[in-house]
Structure formats: structure tokens, C-alpha cells
XYZ file of C-alpha atoms in Angstrom:
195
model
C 71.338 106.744 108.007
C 70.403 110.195 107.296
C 70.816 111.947 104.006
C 72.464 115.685 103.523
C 71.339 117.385 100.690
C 73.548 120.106 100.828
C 70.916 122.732 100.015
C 68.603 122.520 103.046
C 70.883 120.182 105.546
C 74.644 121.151 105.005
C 77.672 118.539 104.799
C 79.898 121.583 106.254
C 76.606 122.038 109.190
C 76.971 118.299 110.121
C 80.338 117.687 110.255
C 80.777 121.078 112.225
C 78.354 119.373 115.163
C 79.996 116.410 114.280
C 83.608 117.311 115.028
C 84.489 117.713 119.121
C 87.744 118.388 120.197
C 90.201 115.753 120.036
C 87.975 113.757 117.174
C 89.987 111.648 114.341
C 88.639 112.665 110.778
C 89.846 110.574 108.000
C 88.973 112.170 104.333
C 89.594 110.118 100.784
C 88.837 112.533 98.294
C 89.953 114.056 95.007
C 90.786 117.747 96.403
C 91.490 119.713 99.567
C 91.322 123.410 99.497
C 92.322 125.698 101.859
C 88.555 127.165 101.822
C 87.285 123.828 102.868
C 89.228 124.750 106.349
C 88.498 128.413 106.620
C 84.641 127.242 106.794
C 85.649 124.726 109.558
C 88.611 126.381 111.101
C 87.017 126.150 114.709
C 86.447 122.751 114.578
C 89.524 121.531 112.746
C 91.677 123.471 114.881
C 90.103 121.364 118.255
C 90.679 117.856 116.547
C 92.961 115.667 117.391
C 94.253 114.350 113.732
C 93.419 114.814 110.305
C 94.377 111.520 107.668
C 94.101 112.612 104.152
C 94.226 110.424 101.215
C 94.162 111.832 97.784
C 92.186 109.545 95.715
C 94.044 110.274 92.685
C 97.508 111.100 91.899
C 98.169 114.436 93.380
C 101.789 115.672 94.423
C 103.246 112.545 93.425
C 106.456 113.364 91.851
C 106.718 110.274 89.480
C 103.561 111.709 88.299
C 105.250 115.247 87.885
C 105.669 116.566 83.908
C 105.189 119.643 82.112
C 103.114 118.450 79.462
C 100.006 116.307 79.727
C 99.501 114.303 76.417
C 96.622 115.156 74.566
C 94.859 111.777 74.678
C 94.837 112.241 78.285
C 93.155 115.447 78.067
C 90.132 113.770 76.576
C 89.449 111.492 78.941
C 90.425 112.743 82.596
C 90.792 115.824 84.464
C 94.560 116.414 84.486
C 96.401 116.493 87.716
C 96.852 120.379 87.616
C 93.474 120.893 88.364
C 93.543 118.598 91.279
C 96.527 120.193 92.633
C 95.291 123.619 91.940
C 91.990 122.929 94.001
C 94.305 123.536 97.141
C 94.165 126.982 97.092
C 90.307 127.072 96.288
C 88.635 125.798 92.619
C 87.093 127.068 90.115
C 83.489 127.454 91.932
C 85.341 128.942 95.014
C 86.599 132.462 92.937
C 83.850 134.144 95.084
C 86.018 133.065 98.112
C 89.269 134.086 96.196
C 88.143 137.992 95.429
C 87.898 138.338 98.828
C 91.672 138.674 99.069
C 91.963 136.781 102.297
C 94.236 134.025 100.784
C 97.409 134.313 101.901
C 96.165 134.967 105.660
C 93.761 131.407 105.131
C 96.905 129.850 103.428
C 99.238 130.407 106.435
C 96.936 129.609 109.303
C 96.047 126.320 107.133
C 99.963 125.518 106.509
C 100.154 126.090 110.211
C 97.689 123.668 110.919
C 98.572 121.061 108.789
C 102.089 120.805 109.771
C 100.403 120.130 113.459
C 97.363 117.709 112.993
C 97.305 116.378 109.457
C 99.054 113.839 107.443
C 98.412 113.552 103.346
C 98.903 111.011 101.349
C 98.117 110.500 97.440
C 97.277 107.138 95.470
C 100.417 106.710 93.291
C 98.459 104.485 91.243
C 95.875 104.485 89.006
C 93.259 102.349 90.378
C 90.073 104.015 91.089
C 89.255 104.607 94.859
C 85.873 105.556 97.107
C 85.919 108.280 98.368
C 84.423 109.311 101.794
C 85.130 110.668 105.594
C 85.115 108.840 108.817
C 84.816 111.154 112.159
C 85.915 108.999 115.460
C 85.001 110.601 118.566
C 85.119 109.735 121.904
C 81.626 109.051 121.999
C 80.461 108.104 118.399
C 81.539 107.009 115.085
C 80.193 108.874 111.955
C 81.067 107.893 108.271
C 79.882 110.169 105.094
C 79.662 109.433 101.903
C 80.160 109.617 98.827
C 82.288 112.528 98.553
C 84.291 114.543 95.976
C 86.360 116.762 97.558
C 86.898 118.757 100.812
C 86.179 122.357 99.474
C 83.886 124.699 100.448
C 80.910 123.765 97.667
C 81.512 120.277 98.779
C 81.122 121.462 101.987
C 77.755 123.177 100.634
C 79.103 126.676 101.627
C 79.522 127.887 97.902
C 77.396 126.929 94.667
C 78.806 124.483 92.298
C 77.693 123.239 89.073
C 76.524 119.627 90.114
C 72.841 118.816 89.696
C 72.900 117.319 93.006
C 75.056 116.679 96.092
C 73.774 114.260 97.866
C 75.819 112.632 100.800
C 74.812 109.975 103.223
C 75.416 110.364 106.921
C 75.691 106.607 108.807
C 76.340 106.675 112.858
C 75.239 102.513 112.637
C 78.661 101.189 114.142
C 78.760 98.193 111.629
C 78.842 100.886 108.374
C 81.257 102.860 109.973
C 83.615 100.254 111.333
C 83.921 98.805 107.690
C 84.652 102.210 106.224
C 87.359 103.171 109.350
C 88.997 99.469 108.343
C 88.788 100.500 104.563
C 90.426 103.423 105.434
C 93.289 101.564 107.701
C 93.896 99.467 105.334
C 94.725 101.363 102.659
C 96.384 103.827 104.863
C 98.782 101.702 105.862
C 99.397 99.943 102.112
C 102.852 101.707 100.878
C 102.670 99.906 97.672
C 99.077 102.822 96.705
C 99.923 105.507 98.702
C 102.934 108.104 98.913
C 103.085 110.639 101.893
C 102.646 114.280 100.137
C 102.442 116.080 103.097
């Protein structure tokens, strides 16, 4: 196990080495932005798949409404902000004043609609969240992670104290997090395809 601080050893670095043509990356995670893949957009273009679970309910449309009641605003950070994430957060306006969206946001749509599947917990139960790499030669699982955006990444500055995020490449870690993955993958009565 090696540990990523995401100052001095990047998240974004690793997985970038990490990530050889034809490789199967799984994500749970709160948020995907389209920075996340302009960072990686070598290496994401090469794999083979990308499986993408929202870990909270994000482009459900049961969950769909205009207005959020205001207990809920107390306590959680309302979908909107999840959803918004896509197209870079709040830490990634840097990123956004550069006026490059709409070019990132087509060669990302074009590249999701060939290599990556999403899918969003419809429920409410809390999940981990974390990434699983499967190459032909090794097996890598990170974790924990928050989202898959460019300060998550370590690319940009965000306002967490720290960002830690534990690499494992010991087969019996990883196997239990690719059948954790699987599993829930495959459960229709959590997930919803969003893609």
C-alpha cells in the first residue's frame, strides 16, 4: 500500500502511469467533471471502459424537483451541486475562465458515449467511494475518494485540509473492492443507468 498525498505524489500522476491502453477503471464517487478528463484525456481516451457509479442521487429523475425543502438544506449538499460538478465545481473556476469548456465538453460527450457507462444510487443509503484500475498486467484499487475532478485529481487547490488517498496493488484488497464494485453494479434495485 502506498499513500498519495496529493501535494507531493499526485492521485491524477498515479493513475496517469496507472492507466494503459485497454485498462477497465471503475469510479464510485460523488461527482464527475469534465475537468477531471481534460487532465487525463490521453489516458482515458486509450482505455478500454469506464463504469461510473454516482454515490449519491445524481440524474435520477424520481429525484428531480424544483425546490429542495429547507430542512434538507441544513443537513446535505443538495443534488444541484452534485450535478453541477459535471461541468467543473466550485474550486475548478480557474479551469472555467479559461474558456475552453465547450471544446472539453464535446470531446468528453464524445468519449463517454464510446467507453463509459454511469449509473447513480437511487437510494439513499450511504456508499464508499473509490476506483479500481484492471489491467492486463495488474490490479490497482484507490481509495477513499470524493469525486473525479481535477482537485481530486490534485491538479487544482481545494479547500480540504488534507487529501489523502491510499494506493493498494495487493491482489486480495483489490479483488474485494472489484467484487464490491460488481456487485453493486449489477444490483438494479440501488442503481439507475444515467448515462
Amino acid at each position: 500500500m502506498q499513500i498519495l498525498d496529493n501535494v507531493n505524489q499526485l492521485f491524477g500522476a498515479d493513475l496517469k502511469a496507472t492507466l494503459t491502453p485497454k485498462a477497465k477503471l471503475k469510479i464510485a464517487a460523488s461527482c464527475f467533471s469534465i475537468y477531471a478528463y481534460a487532465a487525463l484525456k490521453k489516458e482515458l481516451n486509450s482505455i478500454g471502459s469506464l463504469e461510473f457509479i454516482f454515490t449519491s442521487p445524481t440524474f435520477v429523475p424520481e429525484q428531480a424537483t424544483d425546490k429542495l425543502k429547507k430542512e434538507q438544506r441544513e443537513f446535505y449538499i443538495p443534488r444541484i451541486s452534485r450535478e453541477s460538478s459535471l461541468y467543473g465545481s466550485e474550486f475548478e473556476i480557474h479551469l472555467r475562465n479559461q474558456l475552453t469548456q465547450r471544446a472539453i465538453a464535446k470531446e468528453c460527450a464524445d468519449w463517454i458515449r464510446s467507453k463509459v457507462t454511469f449509473k447513480s444510487n437511487k437510494t439513499q443509503a450511504p456508499m464508499q467511494q473509490f476506483a479500481h484500475v484492471q489491467t492486463a498486467e495488474d490490479s490497482i484499487a484507490y481509495m477513499p475518494l470524493q469525486g473525479f475532478t481535477a482537485v481530486d485529481l490534485g491538479y487544482q487547490k481545494g479547500n480540504a485540509v488534507s487529501n489523502f488517498i491510499n494506493r493498494m496493488g495487493d491482489q486480495s484488497f483489490t479483488q474485494q473492492y472489484l467484487s464490491l464494485f460488481d456487485n453493486i453494479w449489477h444490483d438494479q434495485q440501488r442503481l439507475e443507468d444515467v448515462t
